[in-house]
């Protein structure tokens, strides 16, 4: 089976898992094992697809939009799967996180999987470190988004669906911790990116659009982390802020490199 | 107490008790005022205000509406005051070593960022093959406190190769250079891509901006000194049409110089390497409509002098970067991240998320 078919199969698994996670809320039968199998199987097939492409092209999946979306879909699904595995009481969050990933899947299907070549400035281990930290950061924020989604759905009146989950203040605390984890890895991503940039282009920071907006994301995360101990906002407000930060980070991670004339991509 | 009063009186302070009370009152008021100021400067609300200032200022700085140096100096300075006051004022920090490490490192980071913006240098220079860098950048941007040691630096561009994959996808660049070390010895190196030439804290890096240079000699008919000229044609192979308008120095003679390549230099269909071609001609179109085709060594006679086409060389565009605070930035940012991670780890280990009501 070729890499493209493996990818479709993996995405099919993710979609089934997402639909099952949503259905699980309404049907009082536990499909946890099925969802876990679909997620794990999808992640493995997707990893195989990415690996085959990596081996064929000789570089990691981070040059074209197709590669960036595909590798982030994989890393974010890994984050969701690990959370699903380690936090069995909070598996209902998959009903929020997996449908969120449907956006990436739909976008991925629209992009061209054409082969890419690695620019010479991308041939450094710091690039992998930079990207790896970024993926962990976004994964942690996505998990926080899933937890916050439950708080927001409860606020919207869907209390019965999540009756067996811990109360919202506790969920808010856990969400805050994942945001803090995201902040730490986002900071590491910035530092590793600066080292790569210095190696590749001779400067560690140049205020290009991607750098500037990534710094905005970092400041937004810092703002969120300060707001909670300062104002003790109710869980609903905290959850809203998590979602706002995620949407902003999502647009920066996936939007800026492809709408700007001179992001990282423009200075290869 | 009595002794203190006696000393106080002997020291020239007012013997009037009411004046002493007033002085103590003023002292208290001044202390209260300082305490109020430190309290405000140490508050999280002040941190929030500075964060908002930076959040608001960054897009304006990115648009070029305000200077990044001013933003970082003001915002960074306020942040340093906030962090220092918070560390001094809030006893909660003393029980949280991770937060002390984080905030102290953040202060150093901000101070380093301010120093960086005040002393940095960014520039660019193009050198013809065989030409020496004379310490002057052709385009530059510098912090107000930059001490210019660039003038003392010397290196020469001695030629380069660039690998290309099919589709004109640029690969490795290898640029041979000679440079004058600080001990006065001449050194030979190869730089390119992630390998820079580092001299006195200045980093010189090759760029994708490079190409062919037409080297010409102008011999004035009036017997004055002959002049060498080098015309840098547009970056190749980014621009395949190698044309440049040019005026012969100290004359009114204008020409349109076109390099005609009689061989494939970089083949877009297969893997190849940028190199100087062996077969080429120079086409000079003059203002009067005449056209001349010159080979290497050809001479062209004008009433004002003789133009000699000495041949084709390469030129390379270099980016120059200087930042003395770079290592401090890296060390402090890593320490800050470590402090933060330590803090959150301790918090998570101390309280389970499902046992407490918040961090």
XYZ file of C-alpha atoms in Angstrom:
627
model
C 0.000 0.000 0.000
C 1.427 3.407 -0.925
C 1.826 6.378 1.451
C -1.225 8.218 0.166
C -3.584 5.267 0.686
C -2.144 4.731 4.156
C -2.915 8.373 4.933
C -6.527 8.063 3.719
C -6.951 4.919 5.793
C -5.545 6.635 8.875
C -7.849 9.628 8.381
C -10.792 7.270 7.962
C -9.851 5.759 11.335
C -9.632 9.221 12.927
C -13.041 10.151 11.530
C -14.661 6.977 12.816
C -13.018 7.545 16.220
C -14.292 11.135 16.291
C -17.822 10.123 15.364
C -17.769 7.308 17.933
C -16.522 9.727 20.619
C -19.437 12.080 19.928
C -21.948 9.212 19.743
C -20.555 7.863 23.019
C -21.969 10.913 24.794
C -25.501 10.132 23.709
C -25.546 6.328 23.657
C -24.938 4.875 27.059
C -22.567 2.198 25.887
C -18.839 2.359 26.326
C -17.030 2.430 22.980
C -13.769 3.423 24.644
C -11.936 0.318 23.481
C -13.119 0.791 19.882
C -12.137 4.465 19.903
C -8.715 3.647 21.376
C -8.162 0.955 18.719
C -9.203 3.306 15.912
C -6.965 6.086 17.203
C -3.935 3.835 17.770
C -4.393 2.105 14.416
C -4.803 5.463 12.657
C -1.693 6.870 14.315
C 0.357 3.821 13.296
C -0.829 3.888 9.672
C -0.276 7.637 9.517
C 3.242 7.240 10.974
C 3.951 4.635 8.300
C 2.703 7.006 5.592
C 4.867 9.858 6.891
C 7.850 7.529 7.262
C 7.561 6.235 3.679
C 7.386 9.779 2.340
C 10.336 10.815 4.518
C 12.396 7.896 3.235
C 11.440 8.581 -0.393
C 12.103 12.348 -0.326
C 14.982 12.305 2.132
C 13.533 14.968 4.432
C 10.913 15.325 7.142
C 7.326 16.484 6.535
C 7.687 20.233 7.041
C 8.196 21.920 3.674
C 4.820 22.173 1.925
C 1.382 22.869 3.385
C 0.453 19.228 2.767
C 3.415 18.014 4.800
C 2.865 20.530 7.610
C -0.832 19.686 7.889
C -0.217 15.945 7.709
C 2.539 15.893 10.325
C 0.561 18.158 12.667
C -2.552 16.052 12.245
C -0.430 13.083 13.288
C 1.201 14.786 16.282
C -2.082 16.264 17.517
C -3.791 12.873 17.235
C -0.912 11.365 19.212
C -1.533 14.002 21.925
C -5.272 13.175 21.967
C -4.568 9.426 22.042
C -2.075 9.716 24.916
C -4.530 11.822 26.899
C -7.262 9.295 26.127
C -4.995 6.551 27.455
C -3.672 8.269 30.594
C -6.863 10.088 31.692
C -9.639 7.473 31.414
C -12.093 9.615 33.420
C -11.817 12.402 30.867
C -12.251 10.420 27.660
C -15.320 12.469 26.821
C -12.944 15.295 25.834
C -12.245 13.331 22.636
C -15.725 14.382 21.529
C -14.334 17.922 21.394
C -10.730 17.422 20.274
C -11.273 14.908 17.472
C -13.941 16.933 15.638
C -11.593 19.929 15.959
C -9.029 17.894 14.027
C -11.591 17.331 11.257
C -10.734 20.892 10.139
C -7.124 19.824 9.540
C -8.292 16.692 7.714
C -10.604 18.657 5.418
C -7.813 21.151 4.704
C -5.323 18.338 4.129
C -7.579 16.771 1.496
C -7.631 20.095 -0.354
C -3.841 20.484 -0.556
C -1.466 19.080 -3.116
C 0.746 16.188 -2.001
C 3.371 17.095 -4.624
C 6.969 16.157 -3.830
C 9.160 18.786 -2.202
C 12.905 19.407 -1.911
C 14.615 20.489 1.278
C 16.338 23.891 1.104
C 19.952 23.821 2.351
C 19.110 26.020 5.349
C 16.640 23.396 6.571
C 19.317 20.738 6.836
C 20.079 21.097 10.542
C 19.092 19.063 13.636
C 17.835 22.283 15.277
C 14.986 22.374 12.807
C 13.772 19.006 14.084
C 14.137 20.169 17.705
C 12.258 23.395 16.882
C 9.428 21.577 15.135
C 9.265 18.833 17.794
C 8.825 21.372 20.611
C 6.198 23.210 18.576
C 4.210 20.020 18.086
C 4.275 19.212 21.810
C 3.173 22.787 22.598
C 0.239 22.660 20.193
C -0.673 19.146 21.397
C -0.808 20.324 25.031
C -2.943 23.325 24.071
C -5.298 21.029 22.098
C -5.771 18.835 25.173
C -6.558 21.987 27.199
C -9.039 22.914 24.471
C -10.757 19.537 24.846
C -11.078 19.983 28.608
C -12.247 23.571 28.241
C -14.745 22.470 25.611
C -16.482 20.366 28.253
C -16.688 23.409 30.569
C -18.151 25.531 27.778
C -20.654 22.836 26.767
C -21.742 22.584 30.390
C -22.203 26.343 30.466
C -24.356 26.034 27.356
C -26.663 23.659 29.226
C -25.200 20.283 28.279
C -24.670 19.285 31.916
C -26.276 15.847 31.715
C -23.929 14.634 28.962
C -20.891 15.238 31.153
C -22.420 14.437 34.548
C -19.876 11.727 35.312
C -16.884 14.015 34.711
C -15.194 16.015 37.512
C -16.679 19.435 38.257
C -15.729 22.443 36.148
C -13.270 24.086 38.631
C -11.207 20.885 38.659
C -11.338 20.666 34.871
C -10.264 24.307 34.759
C -7.244 23.463 36.932
C -6.216 20.616 34.646
C -6.744 22.753 31.574
C -4.524 25.442 33.139
C -1.787 22.863 33.714
C -1.856 21.763 30.083
C -1.716 25.389 29.001
C 1.338 25.829 31.252
C 2.897 22.769 29.598
C 2.091 24.303 26.220
C 3.719 27.558 27.311
C 6.937 25.793 28.365
C 7.211 23.939 25.064
C 6.224 27.015 23.089
C 9.117 28.839 24.816
C 11.471 25.972 23.977
C 10.253 26.089 20.380
C 11.105 29.795 20.171
C 14.601 29.236 21.593
C 15.311 26.244 19.321
C 13.945 28.230 16.359
C 16.271 31.114 17.202
C 19.276 28.758 17.251
C 18.225 27.259 13.917
C 17.662 30.702 12.470
C 21.112 31.823 13.581
C 22.654 28.761 11.917
C 20.587 29.071 8.786
C 20.340 32.798 8.127
C 22.834 34.415 10.447
C 20.333 36.041 12.801
C 18.278 34.586 15.619
C 15.321 36.895 15.254
C 14.253 39.098 12.394
C 10.666 40.072 13.205
C 9.382 38.246 10.131
C 5.591 37.693 10.168
C 5.765 34.141 11.505
C 8.201 35.105 14.274
C 6.222 38.184 15.251
C 2.895 36.355 15.396
C 4.414 33.396 17.215
C 5.674 35.851 19.817
C 2.091 37.141 20.037
C 0.930 33.599 20.760
C 3.580 33.320 23.481
C 2.481 36.620 25.028
C -1.164 35.512 24.843
C -0.287 32.289 26.666
C 1.649 34.313 29.264
C -1.359 36.611 29.638
C -3.681 33.646 30.213
C -1.301 32.131 32.782
C -1.198 35.468 34.651
C -4.934 36.164 34.457
C -5.936 33.060 36.385
C -3.966 33.662 39.603
C -4.652 37.396 39.345
C -8.403 37.582 38.806
C -9.502 34.004 39.578
C -11.943 34.045 36.667
C -14.802 31.514 36.711
C -14.070 28.274 34.786
C -16.265 29.414 31.914
C -14.105 32.531 31.341
C -10.916 30.471 31.669
C -12.263 27.982 29.129
C -13.160 30.781 26.756
C -9.627 32.188 27.019
C -8.149 28.754 26.294
C -10.236 28.508 23.146
C -9.335 32.038 22.089
C -5.618 31.282 22.564
C -5.944 28.015 20.628
C -7.718 29.655 17.705
C -5.048 32.350 17.607
C -2.220 29.768 17.810
C -3.915 27.646 15.112
C -4.131 30.601 12.735
C -0.481 31.500 13.409
C 0.847 27.933 13.032
C -1.066 27.129 9.863
C -2.104 30.468 8.446
C 0.793 32.914 8.579
C 3.409 30.848 6.684
C 1.104 30.685 3.690
C -0.429 34.156 3.507
C 2.702 36.202 4.088
C 5.273 37.104 1.464
C 8.263 36.720 3.783
C 7.760 34.144 6.518
C 10.369 31.473 7.225
C 9.458 29.928 3.907
C 10.371 33.057 2.010
C 13.925 33.166 3.312
C 15.047 29.625 2.558
C 17.090 55.841 73.332
C 18.389 58.768 75.390
C 21.781 58.467 73.779
C 20.201 58.413 70.329
C 18.275 61.587 71.148
C 21.440 63.225 72.439
C 23.328 62.303 69.285
C 20.473 63.556 67.245
C 20.503 66.887 69.009
C 24.254 67.175 68.784
C 24.084 66.364 65.167
C 22.307 69.623 64.548
C 18.729 68.382 64.372
C 16.053 70.717 65.636
C 15.687 70.671 69.418
C 12.002 71.415 68.910
C 10.031 68.144 69.464
C 7.278 69.244 67.111
C 9.832 69.714 64.313
C 11.218 66.236 65.019
C 7.739 64.789 64.795
C 7.250 66.575 61.507
C 10.538 65.168 60.188
C 9.558 61.661 61.294
C 6.169 62.178 59.714
C 7.783 63.250 56.434
C 10.062 60.249 56.637
C 7.065 57.989 57.150
C 5.208 59.645 54.298
C 8.198 59.230 52.022
C 8.570 55.598 53.068
C 4.859 55.029 52.572
C 5.080 56.603 49.164
C 8.031 54.380 48.164
C 6.261 51.373 49.624
C 3.125 52.270 47.612
C 5.255 52.636 44.458
C 7.010 49.294 44.981
C 3.661 47.694 45.734
C 2.215 48.976 42.469
C 5.345 48.138 40.480
C 5.322 44.615 41.908
C 1.680 43.923 41.135
C 0.514 41.343 38.638
C -1.754 44.051 37.237
C 1.364 45.973 36.249
C 2.750 42.783 34.613
C -0.503 42.497 32.723
C -0.333 46.128 31.626
C 3.223 45.619 30.305
C 2.190 42.421 28.512
C -0.674 44.340 26.900
C 1.722 47.147 25.960
C 3.987 44.623 24.223
C 1.031 42.821 22.610
C -0.260 46.108 21.261
C 3.154 47.444 20.297
C 4.380 44.390 18.374
C 2.017 44.732 15.388
C 2.825 48.452 15.212
C 6.523 47.623 15.300
C 6.086 44.917 12.637
C 4.359 47.521 10.444
C 7.269 49.899 11.018
C 5.018 52.471 12.749
C 7.108 52.439 15.935
C 10.711 51.434 16.432
C 11.335 47.903 17.729
C 14.269 49.315 19.718
C 12.028 51.852 21.463
C 9.334 49.244 22.133
C 11.777 46.741 23.580
C 13.666 49.357 25.579
C 10.519 50.842 27.140
C 8.554 47.573 27.453
C 11.612 45.601 28.570
C 12.624 48.308 31.053
C 9.140 48.375 32.601
C 9.132 44.589 32.778
C 12.499 44.548 34.542
C 11.168 47.050 37.114
C 8.051 44.940 37.556
C 10.005 41.700 37.996
C 12.585 43.202 40.365
C 9.861 44.778 42.496
C 7.842 41.557 42.509
C 10.841 39.483 43.584
C 11.589 41.960 46.382
C 8.011 42.564 47.476
C 6.114 39.261 47.264
C 6.973 36.813 50.025
C 5.187 34.099 47.995
C 8.249 33.968 45.733
C 10.467 32.907 48.635
C 8.640 29.613 48.995
C 8.720 28.991 45.240
C 12.334 28.671 44.062
C 11.245 27.796 40.530
C 9.465 31.128 40.221
C 12.489 32.991 41.612
C 14.706 31.320 39.000
C 12.170 32.033 36.252
C 11.640 35.702 37.087
C 15.344 36.408 37.721
C 16.261 34.773 34.405
C 13.462 36.713 32.725
C 14.964 39.941 34.065
C 18.366 39.011 32.639
C 16.686 38.003 29.365
C 14.913 41.338 29.084
C 18.052 43.264 29.993
C 19.959 41.278 27.344
C 17.179 41.978 24.806
C 17.431 45.704 25.526
C 21.247 45.621 25.241
C 20.862 43.632 22.031
C 18.548 46.224 20.458
C 20.829 49.068 21.501
C 24.047 47.539 20.172
C 23.081 45.277 17.256
C 24.238 45.590 13.687
C 22.656 44.148 10.550
C 24.096 44.746 7.157
C 24.698 43.436 3.674
C 27.532 43.660 1.225
C 28.278 42.347 -2.282
C 31.815 41.408 -3.255
C 33.232 40.611 -6.668
C 35.503 37.586 -6.879
C 38.954 38.705 -5.761
C 37.655 41.869 -4.084
C 38.401 42.630 -0.409
C 35.781 43.781 2.040
C 36.865 47.257 3.133
C 34.885 47.457 6.393
C 31.845 49.225 4.964
C 28.446 47.600 4.452
C 26.313 48.638 1.485
C 23.076 48.394 3.468
C 22.911 48.520 7.213
C 20.785 48.891 10.297
C 22.291 49.436 13.752
C 21.408 50.044 17.359
C 22.164 53.544 18.698
C 24.997 52.261 20.912
C 26.710 50.091 18.322
C 30.487 50.542 18.473
C 31.629 50.217 14.901
C 34.500 47.717 14.699
C 33.380 46.556 11.282
C 35.806 49.027 9.690
C 38.759 47.004 10.955
C 37.627 43.727 9.371
C 38.958 42.369 6.090
C 38.100 39.346 3.976
C 37.954 38.560 0.290
C 35.592 36.515 -1.861
C 37.590 33.944 -3.829
C 34.824 32.143 -5.726
C 32.004 29.756 -4.954
C 29.988 26.775 -6.107
C 26.286 26.118 -5.514
C 24.640 22.746 -6.072
C 21.265 22.631 -7.798
C 18.738 19.800 -7.898
C 16.372 19.454 -10.900
C 13.876 22.316 -10.942
C 16.564 24.845 -9.921
C 16.262 23.822 -6.275
C 19.247 25.296 -4.496
C 21.537 22.966 -2.555
C 24.787 23.496 -0.695
C 26.795 26.695 -1.164
C 30.589 26.579 -0.765
C 32.300 29.924 -0.814
C 36.092 30.159 -0.638
C 37.330 33.173 1.262
C 40.576 34.659 2.599
C 40.472 36.675 5.776
C 42.745 38.610 8.031
C 42.804 37.136 11.542
C 43.137 39.357 14.631
C 46.786 38.221 15.008
C 47.517 39.574 11.540
C 47.825 36.209 9.777
C 46.059 35.453 6.535
C 43.592 32.536 6.709
C 41.742 30.518 4.068
C 38.261 29.136 4.770
C 35.189 27.785 3.056
C 31.879 29.154 4.286
C 28.280 28.754 3.147
C 24.731 28.005 4.352
C 25.125 27.293 8.074
C 28.874 28.017 8.238
C 29.678 31.675 8.726
C 32.845 33.734 8.939
C 33.067 35.038 12.511
C 35.333 38.015 13.151
C 35.250 40.202 16.293
C 31.665 39.145 16.986
C 30.515 39.944 13.425
C 29.095 37.036 11.449
C 29.362 37.103 7.662
C 27.077 34.684 5.844
C 26.595 33.832 2.220
C 23.114 34.381 0.779
C 21.124 33.172 -2.204
C 21.880 36.576 -3.705
C 24.821 35.874 -6.007
C 25.691 35.800 -9.680
C 27.997 36.952 -12.458
C 30.084 40.115 -12.483
C 31.396 41.772 -15.647
C 34.908 43.076 -15.028
C 35.913 46.016 -17.212
C 38.848 48.380 -17.458
C 38.415 51.972 -18.600
C 41.525 53.679 -19.973
C 40.883 57.404 -20.396
C 42.401 58.956 -23.491
C 43.593 62.018 -21.512
C 46.236 59.900 -19.758
C 44.600 59.898 -16.348
C 44.609 56.780 -14.171
C 42.835 53.707 -15.696
C 39.838 52.538 -13.678
C 38.534 49.038 -12.974
C 34.783 48.518 -12.855
C 32.711 45.555 -11.890
C 29.076 45.263 -12.936
C 27.064 42.903 -10.739
C 24.452 41.319 -12.985
C 21.111 40.261 -11.432
C 21.152 37.244 -9.115
C 21.534 34.019 -11.108
C 19.701 31.697 -11.774
C 16.853 33.565 -10.046
C 16.978 36.024 -12.976
C 17.891 34.367 -16.247
C 18.017 37.616 -18.237
C 21.459 38.983 -17.343
C 21.108 42.661 -18.181
C 22.274 45.803 -16.410
C 22.255 49.459 -17.467
C 25.599 51.094 -16.810
C 27.434 54.376 -17.283
C 31.185 54.410 -17.857
C 32.741 56.185 -14.831
C 33.498 59.906 -15.259
C 31.953 59.947 -18.724
C 28.467 60.449 -20.061
C 28.593 57.161 -22.004
C 25.578 55.031 -21.130
C 25.290 51.376 -22.154
C 23.043 48.416 -21.707
C 25.244 45.434 -20.812
C 23.903 41.967 -21.525
C 25.723 38.745 -20.760
C 25.175 36.123 -23.448
C 25.813 32.621 -22.139
C 26.844 30.230 -24.878
C 26.570 27.165 -22.648
C 24.145 25.881 -20.039
C 25.373 26.983 -16.612
C 22.618 25.634 -14.394
C 20.431 23.026 -16.056
C 16.884 23.145 -14.673
C 16.251 19.603 -15.949
C 18.999 17.847 -14.014
C 21.365 18.137 -11.079
C 24.025 20.722 -11.780
C 26.367 23.211 -10.205
C 26.704 26.967 -10.512
C 30.057 27.712 -12.147
C 31.703 30.341 -14.268
C 30.976 29.589 -17.938
C 33.844 29.143 -20.375
C 31.899 30.339 -23.412
C 30.204 33.712 -23.117
C 30.074 37.146 -24.740
C 29.236 40.638 -23.604
C 26.705 42.575 -25.649
C 26.924 46.324 -25.217
C 24.062 48.399 -26.624
C 25.031 52.061 -26.781
C 22.800 55.101 -26.541
C 23.345 55.910 -30.261
C 21.847 52.550 -31.261
C 25.115 50.785 -32.018
C 25.661 47.300 -30.620
C 28.997 45.668 -29.819
C 29.746 42.051 -29.034
C 32.812 41.622 -26.847
C 34.768 38.532 -25.882
C 37.167 38.323 -22.947
C 40.054 40.702 -23.666
C 38.166 42.653 -26.368
C 38.638 46.417 -26.547
C 36.142 49.045 -27.543
C 37.369 52.472 -28.625
C 35.527 55.678 -27.794
C 36.588 59.273 -28.292
C 37.016 59.572 -24.471
C 38.989 56.365 -24.000
C 39.203 52.610 -24.381
C 36.944 50.083 -22.683
C 38.509 46.669 -22.098
C 36.351 43.661 -21.233
C 38.614 41.783 -18.833
C 36.240 38.870 -18.311
C 33.603 37.327 -16.152
C 33.800 36.721 -12.401
C 31.295 35.829 -9.741
C 29.858 38.084 -7.070
C 28.454 37.025 -3.727
C 26.013 38.836 -1.456
C 26.850 38.568 2.247
C 24.675 39.251 5.240
C 26.418 40.696 8.304
C 25.106 40.218 11.823
C 26.419 41.416 15.169
C 24.831 41.000 18.571
C 26.969 40.943 21.727
C 24.006 39.896 23.911
C 23.319 36.693 21.997
C 24.867 34.230 24.454
C 23.184 35.976 27.391
C 19.851 35.729 25.614
C 20.266 32.005 25.076
C 21.503 31.252 28.608
C 18.824 33.350 30.313
C 15.982 32.018 28.176
C 16.995 28.422 28.876
C 17.301 29.188 32.613
C 13.885 30.876 32.587
C 12.270 27.875 30.920
C 13.971 25.533 33.381
C 12.716 27.640 36.322
C 9.177 27.649 34.991
C 9.184 23.915 34.304
C 10.533 23.296 37.820
C 7.818 25.496 39.323
C 4.970 23.788 37.512
C 6.419 20.354 38.193
C 6.493 21.119 41.939
C 2.951 22.436 41.788
C 1.671 19.361 39.990
C 3.487 17.001 42.338
C 2.204 18.847 45.413
C -1.470 18.943 44.435
C -3.372 16.511 42.246
C -5.574 18.382 39.821
C -8.670 16.487 40.993
C -7.947 17.124 44.695
C -7.533 20.877 44.780
C -9.370 23.843 43.373
C -6.538 25.499 41.527
C -2.834 26.084 41.373
